[in-house]
Each structure stands twice: as structure tokens, then as C-alpha cells.
């Protein structure tokens, strides 16, 4: 099941106070496909949302709505009777003309009702991406005028959504995981909120582990590469001049390196007869490589 569906399942099964039921019903109707005197309707994939919409219509108009299944597996709910539609506007204190122009805040009676209104809007036109994949929550707003009103409402929650247009529809969206957590919490989706936080924690830990592994892999690769280069230089000296051509201090180090190809440079330290610092060791190893380099240059010039 998609994460968005889980969230909607949870939101449609909530028990709420009467004030919040009104606010949620208002959000659900206002943000659905059509909301005017000539048409009030919803088209949804989610049967729980369809049945909540029917409850909202019954609450606001006193009559049942018409619910049909489309061949594509969607639920379509319509308020067929004009008088029934007018009843809904009257009940919500909205003008019969352009009822979407202004959000009537009188329907959000108490502080708790803002979250309930948001819940209705999300059920009608929202979706959220699985947090293990990406952080994204959006509302596809069915009317441009409504979009501006809706964005202002987020001031109540100290949230600043981003907006874009997609296929002629205004989209209000959030990409910040903390904003999405806030919205889930305000809507009352406590189970899916916890799931979201859990997924985020796992993702953060995984990223940290990956960063650490990448860092360690890079270090290991570097150590193998430099051990290989040192060995090549020493073998070259051995072939051209013999290791005896090296000064005594360097000769021992060269032999230890040849005998221990798998060790990092620093790991050769305890194998040496005299005690050296790490930088002293690196300095000697550099000298060996320079010695090989000079031999190479000389032999190229002679040829
Ligand atoms: Zn309330």
C-alpha cells in the first residue's frame, strides 16, 4: 500500500469533535473536483474518502449524495439536486456565486479546526510521497483563487509552502521533512507521523554509514595505490642496481616494503629496526621513490 493511501486511511477513520467534523467537511467539499451552484462533485481512488464525502454532504445538506463507481476504479460522488447544493452553501455561509473565492473562516470555529480543515483539503486533493524515497507533500488546488487563500492559511501553522503549476493546475507543495511532519501532525495522522519519523531516522543513519564507508573505502584505495607505487619503485631499483645501491637506512625500509606488500605505509613502522616517526618514514619512502625516478630518467637519457 502506498504511504499516501496509509495516511488517507488513517485520516478517514478518525473520530472528531463536531466543530472539527464541520471544518473537515468544508475542506473536503471546497477542495474537491467541483464546488459551485451548478456542480458539487468529487472523484477519488480512495473509497474511504468517497464515503466521508457522502457523510459531509449529508451533514451539510440533510440529503444523501449520489455515489458511483467509474469503470477505471474511481469513486465519483455528486450532489445532483440544485436546491441541495444551495443548502450546502447556505449552511457554510458562502455566496451562491463563486463560493471558492473566499475561505469562510467562520467554519473553523476553534483552534483545533484548522488542522481538521487541512485534513479535508488533503483528502480531497493532497498526496504525500513515501518518506523512504523522497520528502514531498502536495495539494493540487482545483481553483487559482482558492490557491492564494489556502497559502495564507499556512501562516496559522508557521509554514511556508512553495507553489508551481502543473497541467494548468496550481500545486502547493512542501519538500522539507520537518514541514511534512508538522502537516501530518496538524491533520491528526499520528500513526503515519510516527512512521514518517522512523523512516527519516533510518534514512539519516544509512546516509551517515554510507558517508563513513565511502570515506574509509577511499582511504583504503589510496593506501593500496601508494603501496603499489612504492613496490614498483623498489622493484625497479632492485632490477637496475640492486637494493645494495640504496643507503643503509633506505635499504631496510625497501626490503620491509617488499616483504609486506599488503600493509599500509604507516603499518611498516614497527617492523623497522630503528624507531622512526610517521613523517620520518614517509620522508624515507619518498626518497626511495625519488631514487627510482632518477634512475628511470637517467636510463631514458642514455637510450
Ligand atoms: Zn475543532
PDB file of C-alpha atoms and ligand atoms in Angstrom:
ATOM      1  CA  UNK A   1       0.000   0.000   0.000  1.00  0.00           C
ATOM      2  CA  UNK A   2       1.319   3.481  -0.830  1.00  0.00           C
ATOM      3  CA  UNK A   3       2.233   5.804   2.015  1.00  0.00           C
ATOM      4  CA  UNK A   4      -0.326   8.364   0.743  1.00  0.00           C
ATOM      5  CA  UNK A   5      -3.035   5.700   0.977  1.00  0.00           C
ATOM      6  CA  UNK A   6      -1.954   4.793   4.517  1.00  0.00           C
ATOM      7  CA  UNK A   7      -2.222   8.455   5.520  1.00  0.00           C
ATOM      8  CA  UNK A   8      -5.665   8.753   3.931  1.00  0.00           C
ATOM      9  CA  UNK A   9      -6.827   5.520   5.599  1.00  0.00           C
ATOM     10  CA  UNK A  10      -5.830   6.920   8.954  1.00  0.00           C
ATOM     11  CA  UNK A  11      -7.397  10.342   8.328  1.00  0.00           C
ATOM     12  CA  UNK A  12     -10.731   8.928   7.145  1.00  0.00           C
ATOM     13  CA  UNK A  13     -11.061   6.709  10.221  1.00  0.00           C
ATOM     14  CA  UNK A  14     -10.610   9.426  12.826  1.00  0.00           C
ATOM     15  CA  UNK A  15     -13.264  10.282  15.394  1.00  0.00           C
ATOM     16  CA  UNK A  16     -13.521  14.055  15.830  1.00  0.00           C
ATOM     17  CA  UNK A  17     -15.403  16.742  17.705  1.00  0.00           C
ATOM     18  CA  UNK A  18     -18.443  18.268  15.942  1.00  0.00           C
ATOM     19  CA  UNK A  19     -16.583  21.542  15.318  1.00  0.00           C
ATOM     20  CA  UNK A  20     -13.795  19.643  13.526  1.00  0.00           C
ATOM     21  CA  UNK A  21     -16.229  17.457  11.575  1.00  0.00           C
ATOM     22  CA  UNK A  22     -17.732  20.636  10.124  1.00  0.00           C
ATOM     23  CA  UNK A  23     -14.287  22.089   9.303  1.00  0.00           C
ATOM     24  CA  UNK A  24     -13.092  18.836   7.723  1.00  0.00           C
ATOM     25  CA  UNK A  25     -16.317  18.548   5.681  1.00  0.00           C
ATOM     26  CA  UNK A  26     -15.860  22.108   4.449  1.00  0.00           C
ATOM     27  CA  UNK A  27     -12.239  21.422   3.410  1.00  0.00           C
ATOM     28  CA  UNK A  28     -13.241  18.195   1.688  1.00  0.00           C
ATOM     29  CA  UNK A  29     -16.006  19.789  -0.399  1.00  0.00           C
ATOM     30  CA  UNK A  30     -14.139  23.024  -1.140  1.00  0.00           C
ATOM     31  CA  UNK A  31     -11.006  21.302  -2.488  1.00  0.00           C
ATOM     32  CA  UNK A  32     -12.737  18.587  -4.487  1.00  0.00           C
ATOM     33  CA  UNK A  33     -13.201  18.484  -8.246  1.00  0.00           C
ATOM     34  CA  UNK A  34     -16.196  20.845  -8.477  1.00  0.00           C
ATOM     35  CA  UNK A  35     -17.772  23.200  -5.954  1.00  0.00           C
ATOM     36  CA  UNK A  36     -20.277  25.600  -7.478  1.00  0.00           C
ATOM     37  CA  UNK A  37     -24.005  26.086  -7.743  1.00  0.00           C
ATOM     38  CA  UNK A  38     -24.011  24.058 -10.971  1.00  0.00           C
ATOM     39  CA  UNK A  39     -21.846  21.188  -9.741  1.00  0.00           C
ATOM     40  CA  UNK A  40     -20.565  19.794  -6.463  1.00  0.00           C
ATOM     41  CA  UNK A  41     -18.575  16.625  -7.012  1.00  0.00           C
ATOM     42  CA  UNK A  42     -15.616  14.513  -6.023  1.00  0.00           C
ATOM     43  CA  UNK A  43     -13.581  11.979  -7.975  1.00  0.00           C
ATOM     44  CA  UNK A  44     -11.301   9.787  -5.882  1.00  0.00           C
ATOM     45  CA  UNK A  45      -9.415   6.491  -5.909  1.00  0.00           C
ATOM     46  CA  UNK A  46      -9.995   6.121  -2.202  1.00  0.00           C
ATOM     47  CA  UNK A  47     -13.323   4.583  -1.141  1.00  0.00           C
ATOM     48  CA  UNK A  48     -12.905   5.885   2.431  1.00  0.00           C
ATOM     49  CA  UNK A  49     -12.625   9.454   1.119  1.00  0.00           C
ATOM     50  CA  UNK A  50     -15.746   8.922  -1.025  1.00  0.00           C
ATOM     51  CA  UNK A  51     -17.734   7.721   1.953  1.00  0.00           C
ATOM     52  CA  UNK A  52     -16.501  10.624   4.133  1.00  0.00           C
ATOM     53  CA  UNK A  53     -17.587  13.000   1.349  1.00  0.00           C
ATOM     54  CA  UNK A  54     -21.052  11.396   1.386  1.00  0.00           C
ATOM     55  CA  UNK A  55     -21.182  11.949   5.165  1.00  0.00           C
ATOM     56  CA  UNK A  56     -20.166  15.585   4.664  1.00  0.00           C
ATOM     57  CA  UNK A  57     -22.895  16.150   2.068  1.00  0.00           C
ATOM     58  CA  UNK A  58     -25.463  14.551   4.374  1.00  0.00           C
ATOM     59  CA  UNK A  59     -24.293  16.708   7.282  1.00  0.00           C
ATOM     60  CA  UNK A  60     -24.443  19.954   5.309  1.00  0.00           C
ATOM     61  CA  UNK A  61     -27.500  19.420   3.082  1.00  0.00           C
ATOM     62  CA  UNK A  62     -29.540  16.904   5.012  1.00  0.00           C
ATOM     63  CA  UNK A  63     -29.668  14.602   1.950  1.00  0.00           C
ATOM     64  CA  UNK A  64     -27.612  11.744   0.577  1.00  0.00           C
ATOM     65  CA  UNK A  65     -25.222  12.246  -2.320  1.00  0.00           C
ATOM     66  CA  UNK A  66     -25.046  10.142  -5.450  1.00  0.00           C
ATOM     67  CA  UNK A  67     -22.127   7.690  -5.324  1.00  0.00           C
ATOM     68  CA  UNK A  68     -20.979   5.781  -8.410  1.00  0.00           C
ATOM     69  CA  UNK A  69     -18.015   3.618  -9.323  1.00  0.00           C
ATOM     70  CA  UNK A  70     -16.351   4.531 -12.631  1.00  0.00           C
ATOM     71  CA  UNK A  71     -15.027   1.775 -14.936  1.00  0.00           C
ATOM     72  CA  UNK A  72     -11.464   2.943 -14.078  1.00  0.00           C
ATOM     73  CA  UNK A  73     -11.992   2.022 -10.416  1.00  0.00           C
ATOM     74  CA  UNK A  74     -12.623   5.557  -9.160  1.00  0.00           C
ATOM     75  CA  UNK A  75     -15.448   6.642  -6.895  1.00  0.00           C
ATOM     76  CA  UNK A  76     -17.468   9.586  -8.158  1.00  0.00           C
ATOM     77  CA  UNK A  77     -19.740  11.436  -5.740  1.00  0.00           C
ATOM     78  CA  UNK A  78     -22.126  14.163  -6.945  1.00  0.00           C
ATOM     79  CA  UNK A  79     -24.745  16.371  -5.383  1.00  0.00           C
ATOM     80  CA  UNK A  80     -27.369  16.142  -8.146  1.00  0.00           C
ATOM     81  CA  UNK A  81     -30.089  18.426  -6.821  1.00  0.00           C
ATOM     82  CA  UNK A  82     -29.604  22.202  -7.223  1.00  0.00           C
ATOM     83  CA  UNK A  83     -31.527  23.026  -4.056  1.00  0.00           C
ATOM     84  CA  UNK A  84     -29.364  20.568  -2.162  1.00  0.00           C
ATOM     85  CA  UNK A  85     -26.270  22.377  -3.462  1.00  0.00           C
ATOM     86  CA  UNK A  86     -27.703  25.739  -2.386  1.00  0.00           C
ATOM     87  CA  UNK A  87     -28.422  24.287   1.066  1.00  0.00           C
ATOM     88  CA  UNK A  88     -24.739  23.398   1.357  1.00  0.00           C
ATOM     89  CA  UNK A  89     -23.607  26.957   0.538  1.00  0.00           C
ATOM     90  CA  UNK A  90     -26.102  28.399   2.992  1.00  0.00           C
ATOM     91  CA  UNK A  91     -25.025  26.048   5.726  1.00  0.00           C
ATOM     92  CA  UNK A  92     -21.387  27.038   5.150  1.00  0.00           C
ATOM     93  CA  UNK A  93     -22.245  30.763   4.968  1.00  0.00           C
ATOM     94  CA  UNK A  94     -20.958  31.054   1.385  1.00  0.00           C
ATOM     95  CA  UNK A  95     -22.288  33.167  -1.516  1.00  0.00           C
ATOM     96  CA  UNK A  96     -24.046  31.138  -4.201  1.00  0.00           C
ATOM     97  CA  UNK A  97     -21.852  32.797  -6.834  1.00  0.00           C
ATOM     98  CA  UNK A  98     -18.137  31.926  -6.749  1.00  0.00           C
ATOM     99  CA  UNK A  99     -18.177  30.099  -3.413  1.00  0.00           C
ATOM    100  CA  UNK A 100     -14.489  29.260  -3.836  1.00  0.00           C
ATOM    101  CA  UNK A 101     -13.307  32.875  -3.871  1.00  0.00           C
ATOM    102  CA  UNK A 102     -13.025  33.229  -0.109  1.00  0.00           C
ATOM    103  CA  UNK A 103     -12.399  30.665   2.617  1.00  0.00           C
ATOM    104  CA  UNK A 104     -15.074  31.332   5.236  1.00  0.00           C
ATOM    105  CA  UNK A 105     -13.072  31.122   8.467  1.00  0.00           C
ATOM    106  CA  UNK A 106     -16.305  31.138  10.469  1.00  0.00           C
ATOM    107  CA  UNK A 107     -16.458  27.402   9.675  1.00  0.00           C
ATOM    108  CA  UNK A 108     -13.199  26.946  11.548  1.00  0.00           C
ATOM    109  CA  UNK A 109     -14.691  27.686  14.945  1.00  0.00           C
ATOM    110  CA  UNK A 110     -11.859  26.674  17.252  1.00  0.00           C
ATOM    111  CA  UNK A 111      -8.108  26.324  17.017  1.00  0.00           C
ATOM    112  CA  UNK A 112      -8.445  22.555  16.558  1.00  0.00           C
ATOM    113  CA  UNK A 113     -10.496  23.149  13.413  1.00  0.00           C
ATOM    114  CA  UNK A 114      -7.599  24.465  11.300  1.00  0.00           C
ATOM    115  CA  UNK A 115      -5.988  21.028  11.324  1.00  0.00           C
ATOM    116  CA  UNK A 116      -9.345  19.435  10.543  1.00  0.00           C
ATOM    117  CA  UNK A 117      -9.857  21.793   7.585  1.00  0.00           C
ATOM    118  CA  UNK A 118      -6.369  20.898   6.337  1.00  0.00           C
ATOM    119  CA  UNK A 119      -7.298  17.232   6.697  1.00  0.00           C
ATOM    120  CA  UNK A 120     -10.366  17.727   4.495  1.00  0.00           C
ATOM    121  CA  UNK A 121      -8.280  19.573   1.884  1.00  0.00           C
ATOM    122  CA  UNK A 122      -5.627  16.842   1.894  1.00  0.00           C
ATOM    123  CA  UNK A 123      -8.205  14.080   1.493  1.00  0.00           C
ATOM    124  CA  UNK A 124      -9.730  15.952  -1.451  1.00  0.00           C
ATOM    125  CA  UNK A 125      -6.618  16.977  -3.375  1.00  0.00           C
ATOM    126  CA  UNK A 126      -3.471  16.014  -1.481  1.00  0.00           C
ATOM    127  CA  UNK A 127      -0.824  13.370  -1.718  1.00  0.00           C
ATOM    128  CA  UNK A 128       2.436  12.524   0.038  1.00  0.00           C
ATOM    129  CA  UNK A 129       5.449  10.527  -1.132  1.00  0.00           C
ATOM    130  CA  UNK A 130       6.818   7.533   0.757  1.00  0.00           C
ATOM    131  CA  UNK A 131       9.461   9.050   3.097  1.00  0.00           C
ATOM    132  CA  UNK A 132      11.899   6.209   2.364  1.00  0.00           C
ATOM    133  CA  UNK A 133      12.027   7.539  -1.225  1.00  0.00           C
ATOM    134  CA  UNK A 134      11.621  11.314  -1.083  1.00  0.00           C
ATOM    135  CA  UNK A 135      10.199  14.122   1.032  1.00  0.00           C
ATOM    136  CA  UNK A 136       7.251  15.595  -0.831  1.00  0.00           C
ATOM    137  CA  UNK A 137       3.701  16.528   0.185  1.00  0.00           C
ATOM    138  CA  UNK A 138       1.384  18.434  -2.124  1.00  0.00           C
ATOM    139  CA  UNK A 139      -2.106  19.758  -2.701  1.00  0.00           C
ATOM    140  CA  UNK A 140      -3.336  20.098  -6.314  1.00  0.00           C
ATOM    141  CA  UNK A 141      -5.651  23.059  -5.906  1.00  0.00           C
ATOM    142  CA  UNK A 142      -8.663  22.925  -8.234  1.00  0.00           C
ATOM    143  CA  UNK A 143      -9.058  26.752  -8.456  1.00  0.00           C
ATOM    144  CA  UNK A 144      -6.457  29.547  -8.744  1.00  0.00           C
ATOM    145  CA  UNK A 145      -8.336  31.954  -6.417  1.00  0.00           C
ATOM    146  CA  UNK A 146      -8.568  29.265  -3.770  1.00  0.00           C
ATOM    147  CA  UNK A 147      -4.828  28.642  -4.009  1.00  0.00           C
ATOM    148  CA  UNK A 148      -3.947  32.151  -2.741  1.00  0.00           C
ATOM    149  CA  UNK A 149      -6.397  31.834   0.144  1.00  0.00           C
ATOM    150  CA  UNK A 150      -5.034  28.446   1.033  1.00  0.00           C
ATOM    151  CA  UNK A 151      -1.404  29.610   1.106  1.00  0.00           C
ATOM    152  CA  UNK A 152      -2.339  32.407   3.557  1.00  0.00           C
ATOM    153  CA  UNK A 153      -3.877  29.812   5.833  1.00  0.00           C
ATOM    154  CA  UNK A 154      -0.475  28.177   6.333  1.00  0.00           C
ATOM    155  CA  UNK A 155       0.622  31.284   8.272  1.00  0.00           C
ATOM    156  CA  UNK A 156      -1.503  29.819  11.079  1.00  0.00           C
ATOM    157  CA  UNK A 157       0.910  26.879  11.172  1.00  0.00           C
ATOM    158  CA  UNK A 158       4.101  28.918  10.578  1.00  0.00           C
ATOM    159  CA  UNK A 159       4.612  27.030   7.341  1.00  0.00           C
ATOM    160  CA  UNK A 160       5.650  28.491   4.002  1.00  0.00           C
ATOM    161  CA  UNK A 161       4.658  26.277   1.104  1.00  0.00           C
ATOM    162  CA  UNK A 162       6.108  26.501  -2.384  1.00  0.00           C
ATOM    163  CA  UNK A 163       3.855  26.685  -5.428  1.00  0.00           C
ATOM    164  CA  UNK A 164       4.015  25.682  -9.040  1.00  0.00           C
ATOM    165  CA  UNK A 165       1.646  24.996 -11.917  1.00  0.00           C
ATOM    166  CA  UNK A 166       1.267  21.554 -13.439  1.00  0.00           C
ATOM    167  CA  UNK A 167      -1.093  20.804 -16.363  1.00  0.00           C
ATOM    168  CA  UNK A 168      -2.955  24.039 -15.695  1.00  0.00           C
ATOM    169  CA  UNK A 169      -3.458  23.243 -12.010  1.00  0.00           C
ATOM    170  CA  UNK A 170      -1.924  25.175  -9.099  1.00  0.00           C
ATOM    171  CA  UNK A 171       0.161  22.924  -6.884  1.00  0.00           C
ATOM    172  CA  UNK A 172       1.027  23.889  -3.305  1.00  0.00           C
ATOM    173  CA  UNK A 173       3.845  21.699  -2.017  1.00  0.00           C
ATOM    174  CA  UNK A 174       6.401  21.039   0.711  1.00  0.00           C
ATOM    175  CA  UNK A 175       9.835  19.392   0.338  1.00  0.00           C
ATOM    176  CA  UNK A 176      11.153  19.897   3.840  1.00  0.00           C
ATOM    177  CA  UNK A 177      10.771  16.802   6.015  1.00  0.00           C
ATOM    178  CA  UNK A 178      10.060  18.886   9.145  1.00  0.00           C
ATOM    179  CA  UNK A 179       7.236  20.756   7.356  1.00  0.00           C
ATOM    180  CA  UNK A 180       5.718  17.453   6.236  1.00  0.00           C
ATOM    181  CA  UNK A 181       5.919  16.088   9.794  1.00  0.00           C
ATOM    182  CA  UNK A 182       4.144  19.236  11.024  1.00  0.00           C
ATOM    183  CA  UNK A 183       1.373  18.858   8.470  1.00  0.00           C
ATOM    184  CA  UNK A 184       0.835  15.174   9.308  1.00  0.00           C
ATOM    185  CA  UNK A 185       0.672  16.113  12.985  1.00  0.00           C
ATOM    186  CA  UNK A 186      -1.735  19.036  12.413  1.00  0.00           C
ATOM    187  CA  UNK A 187      -4.031  16.792  10.388  1.00  0.00           C
ATOM    188  CA  UNK A 188      -4.020  14.285  13.253  1.00  0.00           C
ATOM    189  CA  UNK A 189      -2.296  11.435  11.370  1.00  0.00           C
ATOM    190  CA  UNK A 190      -0.393  10.281  14.457  1.00  0.00           C
ATOM    191  CA  UNK A 191       0.394   6.697  13.305  1.00  0.00           C
ATOM    192  CA  UNK A 192       1.716   7.718   9.892  1.00  0.00           C
ATOM    193  CA  UNK A 193       3.508  10.659  11.537  1.00  0.00           C
ATOM    194  CA  UNK A 194       5.452   8.158  13.685  1.00  0.00           C
ATOM    195  CA  UNK A 195       6.112   6.016  10.615  1.00  0.00           C
ATOM    196  CA  UNK A 196       7.433   9.087   8.784  1.00  0.00           C
ATOM    197  CA  UNK A 197       9.792   9.988  11.641  1.00  0.00           C
ATOM    198  CA  UNK A 198      11.006   6.364  11.869  1.00  0.00           C
ATOM    199  CA  UNK A 199      11.760   6.248   8.132  1.00  0.00           C
ATOM    200  CA  UNK A 200      13.606   9.550   8.398  1.00  0.00           C
ATOM    201  CA  UNK A 201      15.791   8.331  11.283  1.00  0.00           C
ATOM    202  CA  UNK A 202      16.697   5.147   9.389  1.00  0.00           C
ATOM    203  CA  UNK A 203      17.481   7.183   6.269  1.00  0.00           C
ATOM    204  CA  UNK A 204      19.716   9.575   8.232  1.00  0.00           C
ATOM    205  CA  UNK A 205      21.620   6.704   9.854  1.00  0.00           C
ATOM    206  CA  UNK A 206      22.030   4.974   6.489  1.00  0.00           C
ATOM    207  CA  UNK A 207      23.409   8.181   4.972  1.00  0.00           C
ATOM    208  CA  UNK A 208      25.869   8.591   7.826  1.00  0.00           C
ATOM    209  CA  UNK A 209      27.045   4.979   7.468  1.00  0.00           C
ATOM    210  CA  UNK A 210      27.411   5.402   3.703  1.00  0.00           C
ATOM    211  CA  UNK A 211      29.431   8.580   4.128  1.00  0.00           C
ATOM    212  CA  UNK A 212      31.722   6.837   6.612  1.00  0.00           C
ATOM    213  CA  UNK A 213      32.109   3.766   4.375  1.00  0.00           C
ATOM    214  CA  UNK A 214      32.851   5.911   1.325  1.00  0.00           C
ATOM    215  CA  UNK A 215      35.474   7.798   3.301  1.00  0.00           C
ATOM    216  CA  UNK A 216      37.076   4.585   4.554  1.00  0.00           C
ATOM    217  CA  UNK A 217      36.948   2.968   1.111  1.00  0.00           C
ATOM    218  CA  UNK A 218      38.656   5.997  -0.411  1.00  0.00           C
ATOM    219  CA  UNK A 219      41.375   5.860   2.267  1.00  0.00           C
ATOM    220  CA  UNK A 220      41.887   2.131   1.727  1.00  0.00           C
ATOM    221  CA  UNK A 221      42.098   2.625  -2.051  1.00  0.00           C
ATOM    222  CA  UNK A 222      44.664   5.389  -1.585  1.00  0.00           C
ATOM    223  CA  UNK A 223      46.759   3.168   0.732  1.00  0.00           C
ATOM    224  CA  UNK A 224      46.695   0.266  -1.760  1.00  0.00           C
ATOM    225  CA  UNK A 225      47.639   2.593  -4.635  1.00  0.00           C
ATOM    226  CA  UNK A 226      50.596   4.120  -2.789  1.00  0.00           C
ATOM    227  CA  UNK A 227      51.821   0.730  -1.520  1.00  0.00           C
ATOM    228  CA  UNK A 228      51.724  -0.466  -5.158  1.00  0.00           C
ATOM    229  CA  UNK A 229      53.668   2.563  -6.405  1.00  0.00           C
ATOM    230  CA  UNK A 230      56.310   2.092  -3.676  1.00  0.00           C
ATOM    231  CA  UNK A 231      56.705  -1.566  -4.572  1.00  0.00           C
ATOM    232  CA  UNK A 232      57.090  -0.749  -8.282  1.00  0.00           C
ATOM    233  CA  UNK A 233      59.804   1.801  -7.487  1.00  0.00           C
ATOM    234  CA  UNK A 234      61.687  -0.643  -5.240  1.00  0.00           C
ATOM    235  CA  UNK A 235      61.473  -3.482  -7.778  1.00  0.00           C
ATOM    236  CA  UNK A 236      62.822  -1.128 -10.425  1.00  0.00           C
ATOM    237  CA  UNK A 237      65.823  -0.231  -8.246  1.00  0.00           C
ATOM    238  CA  UNK A 238      66.385  -3.894  -7.455  1.00  0.00           C
ATOM    239  CA  UNK A 239      66.364  -4.798 -11.136  1.00  0.00           C
ATOM    240  CA  UNK A 240      68.622  -1.974 -12.324  1.00  0.00           C
ATOM    241  CA  UNK A 241      71.081  -1.551  -9.464  1.00  0.00           C
ATOM    242  CA  UNK A 242      70.222  -3.965  -6.687  1.00  0.00           C
ATOM    243  CA  UNK A 243      68.953  -2.832  -3.274  1.00  0.00           C
ATOM    244  CA  UNK A 244      72.549  -2.521  -2.063  1.00  0.00           C
ATOM    245  CA  UNK A 245      72.800   0.639  -4.124  1.00  0.00           C
ATOM    246  CA  UNK A 246      70.473   2.313  -1.583  1.00  0.00           C
ATOM    247  CA  UNK A 247      71.857   3.934   1.577  1.00  0.00           C
ATOM    248  CA  UNK A 248      71.543   1.585   4.564  1.00  0.00           C
ATOM    249  CA  UNK A 249      68.554   3.362   6.186  1.00  0.00           C
ATOM    250  CA  UNK A 250      66.588   3.239   2.955  1.00  0.00           C
ATOM    251  CA  UNK A 251      67.606  -0.318   2.140  1.00  0.00           C
ATOM    252  CA  UNK A 252      65.956  -1.779   5.214  1.00  0.00           C
ATOM    253  CA  UNK A 253      62.728   0.103   4.546  1.00  0.00           C
ATOM    254  CA  UNK A 254      62.730  -1.053   0.897  1.00  0.00           C
ATOM    255  CA  UNK A 255      63.130  -4.678   1.980  1.00  0.00           C
ATOM    256  CA  UNK A 256      60.354  -4.405   4.589  1.00  0.00           C
ATOM    257  CA  UNK A 257      58.056  -2.912   1.967  1.00  0.00           C
ATOM    258  CA  UNK A 258      58.798  -5.741  -0.485  1.00  0.00           C
ATOM    259  CA  UNK A 259      58.196  -8.356   2.216  1.00  0.00           C
ATOM    260  CA  UNK A 260      54.866  -6.807   3.289  1.00  0.00           C
ATOM    261  CA  UNK A 261      53.024  -5.657   0.175  1.00  0.00           C
ATOM    262  CA  UNK A 262      49.603  -5.752   1.910  1.00  0.00           C
ATOM    263  CA  UNK A 263      50.492  -3.263   4.673  1.00  0.00           C
ATOM    264  CA  UNK A 264      49.900   0.481   4.596  1.00  0.00           C
ATOM    265  CA  UNK A 265      52.993   2.676   4.805  1.00  0.00           C
ATOM    266  CA  UNK A 266      52.347   3.539   8.455  1.00  0.00           C
ATOM    267  CA  UNK A 267      51.981  -0.157   9.347  1.00  0.00           C
ATOM    268  CA  UNK A 268      55.607  -0.744   8.326  1.00  0.00           C
ATOM    269  CA  UNK A 269      56.850   1.413  11.229  1.00  0.00           C
ATOM    270  CA  UNK A 270      57.052  -1.305  13.942  1.00  0.00           C
ATOM    271  CA  UNK A 271      58.874  -3.628  11.536  1.00  0.00           C
ATOM    272  CA  UNK A 272      61.882  -1.359  11.267  1.00  0.00           C
ATOM    273  CA  UNK A 273      64.928  -1.818  13.486  1.00  0.00           C
ATOM    274  CA  UNK A 274      65.172   1.837  14.468  1.00  0.00           C
ATOM    275  CA  UNK A 275      62.287   3.894  15.813  1.00  0.00           C
ATOM    276  CA  UNK A 276      61.004   6.495  13.391  1.00  0.00           C
ATOM    277  CA  UNK A 277      58.158   8.978  13.317  1.00  0.00           C
ATOM    278  CA  UNK A 278      55.390   8.578  10.759  1.00  0.00           C
ATOM    279  CA  UNK A 279      56.589  11.625   8.861  1.00  0.00           C
ATOM    280  CA  UNK A 280      60.184  10.406   9.017  1.00  0.00           C
ATOM    281  CA  UNK A 281      59.012   7.137   7.486  1.00  0.00           C
ATOM    282  CA  UNK A 282      57.088   8.904   4.709  1.00  0.00           C
ATOM    283  CA  UNK A 283      60.117  11.066   4.047  1.00  0.00           C
ATOM    284  CA  UNK A 284      62.365   8.000   3.589  1.00  0.00           C
ATOM    285  CA  UNK A 285      59.807   6.316   1.362  1.00  0.00           C
ATOM    286  CA  UNK A 286      59.691   9.472  -0.790  1.00  0.00           C
ATOM    287  CA  UNK A 287      63.475   9.326  -1.103  1.00  0.00           C
ATOM    288  CA  UNK A 288      63.293   5.733  -2.361  1.00  0.00           C
ATOM    289  CA  UNK A 289      60.703   6.730  -4.953  1.00  0.00           C
ATOM    290  CA  UNK A 290      62.818   9.721  -5.991  1.00  0.00           C
ATOM    291  CA  UNK A 291      65.842   7.436  -6.329  1.00  0.00           C
ATOM    292  CA  UNK A 292      63.877   5.157  -8.680  1.00  0.00           C
ATOM    293  CA  UNK A 293      62.622   8.188 -10.594  1.00  0.00           C
ATOM    294  CA  UNK A 294      66.169   9.468 -11.113  1.00  0.00           C
ATOM    295  CA  UNK A 295      67.313   6.018 -12.284  1.00  0.00           C
ATOM    296  CA  UNK A 296      64.482   5.981 -14.811  1.00  0.00           C
ATOM    297  CA  UNK A 297      65.289   9.443 -16.114  1.00  0.00           C
ATOM    298  CA  UNK A 298      68.950   8.545 -16.431  1.00  0.00           C
ATOM    299  CA  UNK A 299      68.245   5.335 -18.348  1.00  0.00           C
ATOM    300  CA  UNK A 300      65.868   7.208 -20.693  1.00  0.00           C
ATOM    301  CA  UNK A 301      68.556   9.810 -21.393  1.00  0.00           C
ATOM    302  CA  UNK A 302      71.150   7.101 -22.046  1.00  0.00           C
ATOM    303  CA  UNK A 303      68.831   5.448 -24.543  1.00  0.00           C
TER     304      UNK A 303
HETATM  305 ZN1  LIG B   1     -12.487  21.731  16.073  1.00  0.00          ZN
END
